[in-house]
Short mmCIF file of C-alpha atoms and ligand atoms in Angstrom, two decimals:
data_model
loop_
_atom_site.label_atom_id
_atom_site.label_comp_id
_atom_site.label_asym_id
_atom_site.label_seq_id
_atom_site.Cartn_x
_atom_site.Cartn_y
_atom_site.Cartn_z
CA MET F 1 99.54 110.16 109.33
CA LYS F 2 97.75 108.27 106.59
CA PHE F 3 94.24 106.97 107.29
CA PHE F 4 93.32 103.46 106.22
CA VAL F 5 89.78 102.21 106.82
CA ASP F 6 89.52 98.84 108.53
CA THR F 7 86.42 97.38 106.90
CA ALA F 8 85.03 95.45 103.94
CA ASP F 9 81.86 97.56 103.97
CA THR F 10 82.03 99.26 100.57
CA ALA F 11 79.28 101.81 101.34
CA ALA F 12 81.16 103.00 104.43
CA ILE F 13 84.43 103.22 102.46
CA ARG F 14 82.74 105.22 99.68
CA ASP F 15 81.26 107.65 102.20
CA LEU F 16 84.66 108.43 103.77
CA HIS F 17 86.44 108.36 100.42
CA GLU F 18 84.24 111.18 99.13
CA LEU F 19 85.58 113.30 102.00
CA GLY F 20 89.20 112.48 101.10
CA MET F 21 89.67 110.51 104.33
CA VAL F 22 90.74 107.22 102.77
CA ASP F 23 94.41 106.68 101.98
CA GLY F 24 93.93 102.92 101.88
CA VAL F 25 91.87 100.02 103.22
CA THR F 26 92.61 97.00 105.38
CA THR F 27 90.56 93.83 105.53
CA ASN F 28 90.94 90.49 107.27
CA PRO F 29 89.06 87.18 107.16
CA SER F 30 86.73 88.27 109.99
CA LEU F 31 85.82 91.49 108.16
CA ILE F 32 85.16 89.53 104.94
CA HIS F 33 82.90 87.20 106.94
CA LYS F 34 81.09 90.22 108.44
CA SER F 35 80.51 91.66 104.95
CA GLY F 36 78.78 88.44 103.87
CA ARG F 37 80.39 88.83 100.45
CA ASP F 38 82.77 86.84 98.25
CA ILE F 39 86.36 87.87 99.01
CA LYS F 40 87.43 88.36 95.40
CA GLU F 41 84.32 90.33 94.48
CA VAL F 42 84.52 92.69 97.44
CA ILE F 43 88.30 93.22 97.32
CA LYS F 44 88.13 94.00 93.60
CA GLU F 45 85.37 96.54 94.19
CA ILE F 46 87.38 98.24 96.96
CA ALA F 47 90.61 98.22 94.93
CA GLU F 48 88.81 99.94 92.04
CA MET F 49 87.31 102.59 94.33
CA VAL F 50 90.43 103.51 96.32
CA GLU F 51 93.78 104.56 94.83
CA GLY F 52 95.89 103.61 97.88
CA PRO F 53 96.89 100.18 99.20
CA VAL F 54 94.12 97.65 99.87
CA SER F 55 95.21 94.87 102.20
CA ALA F 56 93.82 91.41 101.41
CA GLU F 57 94.76 88.62 103.79
CA THR F 58 95.99 85.13 102.98
CA VAL F 59 94.70 82.21 105.05
CA ALA F 60 97.23 79.45 104.30
CA THR F 61 99.55 78.65 107.20
CA ASP F 62 102.59 77.58 105.14
CA ALA F 63 104.82 79.97 103.18
CA ASP F 64 104.17 78.40 99.76
CA GLY F 65 100.42 78.51 100.33
CA MET F 66 100.59 82.17 101.44
CA ILE F 67 102.62 83.05 98.35
CA ALA F 68 100.17 81.27 96.03
CA GLU F 69 97.15 82.91 97.69
CA GLY F 70 98.89 86.29 97.75
CA LEU F 71 99.58 86.17 94.02
CA GLU F 72 95.95 85.20 93.40
CA LEU F 73 94.72 88.14 95.50
CA LYS F 74 97.18 90.45 93.74
CA LYS F 75 95.33 89.78 90.46
CA LEU F 76 92.40 91.79 91.90
CA GLY F 77 94.25 95.10 91.57
CA GLU F 78 97.66 96.72 91.25
CA ASN F 79 97.12 98.39 94.64
CA ILE F 80 96.64 95.14 96.57
CA ALA F 81 98.91 94.72 99.59
CA ILE F 82 99.26 91.04 100.41
CA LYS F 83 98.63 90.46 104.10
CA VAL F 84 100.44 87.61 105.84
CA PRO F 85 100.55 86.71 109.55
CA LEU F 86 103.62 87.28 111.68
CA THR F 87 104.67 83.65 111.85
CA TRP F 88 107.95 82.18 110.65
CA ASP F 89 106.21 81.05 107.46
CA GLY F 90 104.65 84.50 107.14
CA LEU F 91 108.12 86.05 107.27
CA LYS F 92 109.32 83.64 104.56
CA ALA F 93 106.36 84.57 102.37
CA CYS F 94 106.99 88.27 103.08
CA LYS F 95 110.63 87.99 102.03
CA LYS F 96 109.72 86.28 98.74
CA LEU F 97 106.73 88.48 97.86
CA SER F 98 108.40 91.79 98.78
CA GLY F 99 111.57 90.69 96.96
CA ASP F 100 109.43 90.19 93.86
CA GLY F 101 108.14 93.75 94.17
CA HIS F 102 104.78 93.19 95.86
CA MET F 103 103.46 95.27 98.75
CA VAL F 104 103.28 93.12 101.89
CA ASN F 105 101.43 93.90 105.13
CA VAL F 106 102.64 91.71 108.00
CA THR F 107 99.77 91.44 110.45
CA LEU F 108 99.07 90.18 113.98
CA CYS F 109 102.18 91.88 115.39
CA PHE F 110 102.30 92.00 119.19
CA SER F 111 105.99 92.63 119.99
CA ALA F 112 108.87 94.88 118.96
CA ASN F 113 110.97 91.83 118.08
CA GLN F 114 108.29 90.63 115.67
CA ALA F 115 108.28 94.09 114.06
CA LEU F 116 112.08 94.02 113.74
CA LEU F 117 111.92 90.65 111.96
CA ALA F 118 109.19 91.89 109.60
CA ALA F 119 111.29 94.92 108.63
CA LYS F 120 114.29 92.71 107.94
CA ALA F 121 112.06 90.48 105.78
CA GLY F 122 111.18 93.54 103.67
CA ALA F 123 107.62 94.23 104.86
CA THR F 124 105.97 97.29 103.35
CA PHE F 125 103.71 97.61 106.40
CA ILE F 126 103.88 96.18 109.91
CA SER F 127 100.52 95.98 111.71
CA PRO F 128 100.85 96.13 115.51
CA PHE F 129 97.45 95.44 117.13
CA ILE F 130 96.89 98.11 119.79
CA GLY F 131 93.36 97.23 120.98
CA ARG F 132 94.04 93.53 121.44
CA LEU F 133 97.05 94.36 123.67
CA ASP F 134 94.92 96.81 125.68
CA ASP F 135 92.35 94.01 126.02
CA ILE F 136 94.87 91.91 127.98
CA ASN F 137 95.91 94.81 130.19
CA LEU F 138 99.05 95.79 128.27
CA ASP F 139 99.61 99.19 126.67
CA GLY F 140 99.33 98.86 122.89
CA MET F 141 100.70 102.39 122.42
CA ASP F 142 103.96 101.42 124.14
CA LEU F 143 104.46 98.92 121.34
CA ILE F 144 103.94 101.59 118.66
CA ALA F 145 106.50 103.81 120.42
CA ASP F 146 109.04 100.96 120.69
CA ILE F 147 108.71 100.09 117.01
CA ARG F 148 109.00 103.76 116.00
CA GLU F 149 112.25 104.05 117.99
CA ILE F 150 113.73 100.84 116.58
CA TYR F 151 112.81 101.60 112.97
CA ASP F 152 114.20 105.14 113.29
CA ASN F 153 117.43 103.87 114.89
CA TYR F 154 118.23 101.84 111.79
CA GLY F 155 116.37 103.64 109.04
CA PHE F 156 113.98 100.80 108.23
CA GLU F 157 111.49 101.87 105.58
CA THR F 158 108.72 99.52 106.71
CA GLN F 159 105.69 101.66 107.55
CA ILE F 160 104.12 101.35 110.98
CA LEU F 161 100.42 100.69 110.43
CA ALA F 162 98.73 101.07 113.81
CA ALA F 163 95.91 98.51 113.81
CA SER F 164 93.18 97.19 116.08
CA ILE F 165 92.24 100.79 116.81
CA ARG F 166 89.17 101.07 119.01
CA SER F 167 88.80 104.77 119.84
CA ALA F 168 89.41 108.29 118.60
CA ASN F 169 91.98 108.60 121.42
CA HIS F 170 93.96 105.77 119.85
CA MET F 171 94.16 107.87 116.66
CA THR F 172 95.53 110.89 118.56
CA GLU F 173 98.10 108.78 120.40
CA ALA F 174 99.23 106.96 117.25
CA ALA F 175 99.66 110.30 115.46
CA LYS F 176 101.64 111.78 118.39
CA ILE F 177 104.01 108.81 118.45
CA GLY F 178 104.50 109.03 114.70
CA ALA F 179 102.79 105.94 113.28
CA ASP F 180 102.98 106.22 109.49
CA VAL F 181 99.43 104.93 109.07
CA ALA F 182 96.48 104.15 111.32
CA THR F 183 93.72 101.81 110.23
CA ALA F 184 90.42 102.32 112.00
CA PRO F 185 86.80 101.24 111.66
CA PRO F 186 84.63 103.88 109.92
CA ASP F 187 82.77 104.82 113.12
CA VAL F 188 86.05 105.64 114.90
CA ILE F 189 87.05 108.00 112.08
CA ARG F 190 83.65 109.71 112.28
CA LYS F 191 83.94 110.03 116.08
CA MET F 192 87.16 112.04 115.59
CA ALA F 193 84.93 114.96 114.48
CA ALA F 194 82.77 114.88 117.60
CA HIS F 195 83.16 117.23 120.57
CA PRO F 196 80.45 118.12 123.12
CA LEU F 197 81.57 121.78 123.16
CA THR F 198 81.11 121.93 119.38
CA ASP F 199 77.53 120.65 119.78
CA LYS F 200 76.84 123.02 122.68
CA GLY F 201 78.39 125.98 120.86
CA LEU F 202 76.40 125.32 117.71
CA GLU F 203 73.17 125.03 119.70
CA GLY F 204 73.84 128.45 121.26
CA PHE F 205 74.69 130.11 117.94
CA LEU F 206 71.55 128.71 116.27
CA LYS F 207 69.34 129.87 119.14
CA ASP F 208 70.75 133.42 118.98
CA TRP F 209 70.55 133.43 115.20
CA ALA F 210 66.88 132.46 115.31
CA ALA F 211 66.29 135.39 117.69
CA THR F 212 67.66 137.85 115.09
CA GLY F 213 64.87 136.87 112.66
CA GLN F 214 67.38 137.10 109.78
CA SER F 215 68.16 134.64 106.98
CA ILE F 216 71.34 134.36 104.89
CA LEU F 217 69.68 133.06 101.70
C1 E4P D 301 94.16 95.23 110.89
O1 E4P D 301 94.64 95.11 109.80
C2 E4P D 301 93.11 94.38 111.43
O2 E4P D 301 92.21 94.11 110.38
C3 E4P D 301 92.29 95.03 112.52
O3 E4P D 301 92.78 96.32 112.85
C4 E4P D 301 92.01 94.18 113.70
O4 E4P D 301 91.23 94.89 114.62
P1 E4P D 301 90.43 94.19 115.80
O5 E4P D 301 91.41 93.80 116.87
O6 E4P D 301 89.48 95.25 116.29
O7 E4P D 301 89.73 93.00 115.23
#
């Protein structure tokens, strides 16, 4: 499973990138707002830092507007994936942009039918939002499983990009189901390394080591 980082915080991306944990980046208007930076400036900086796809989201609500904004965002780097919402106009924009050879990430997906439409419109990535479904007492992982089954049934090449990930458990579940990509906030990726038995074990080893009075260097 590829790891995308869901943030516009360039310092956090750089930190994970140095560890080889960043296969791509996703952003959205809320994350740009949180960064406090100009969208073009920050997306360009991320696209230069990371080799993989960097999703930059359009904000127009009509297909022509999304296409125009998408092409403008695409100027920021060859690796830009144009992000459009899963609306009828978003599907139209997806069809046109993907047909012209651009990577398209169709976002705000909350049903298997929406994912099926996005694949037929040529989406490079479909972004089902797990956490926001969990928030309303539905099981976001069921949606990932349904989309995996449907895409596999018909050989769709659209990649399932599990989004709105809120916990390290979400990462495990998405990987078990076979999501192609998971995009997670930097702190969730860091939490994947944490285990209380690791901490306890290390504490014990260090205590016993100190008692030997030895040093390695
Ligand atoms: C994905 O592309 C979105 O930017 C993101 O995962 C949304 O997550 P949220 O529901 O935590 O805002």
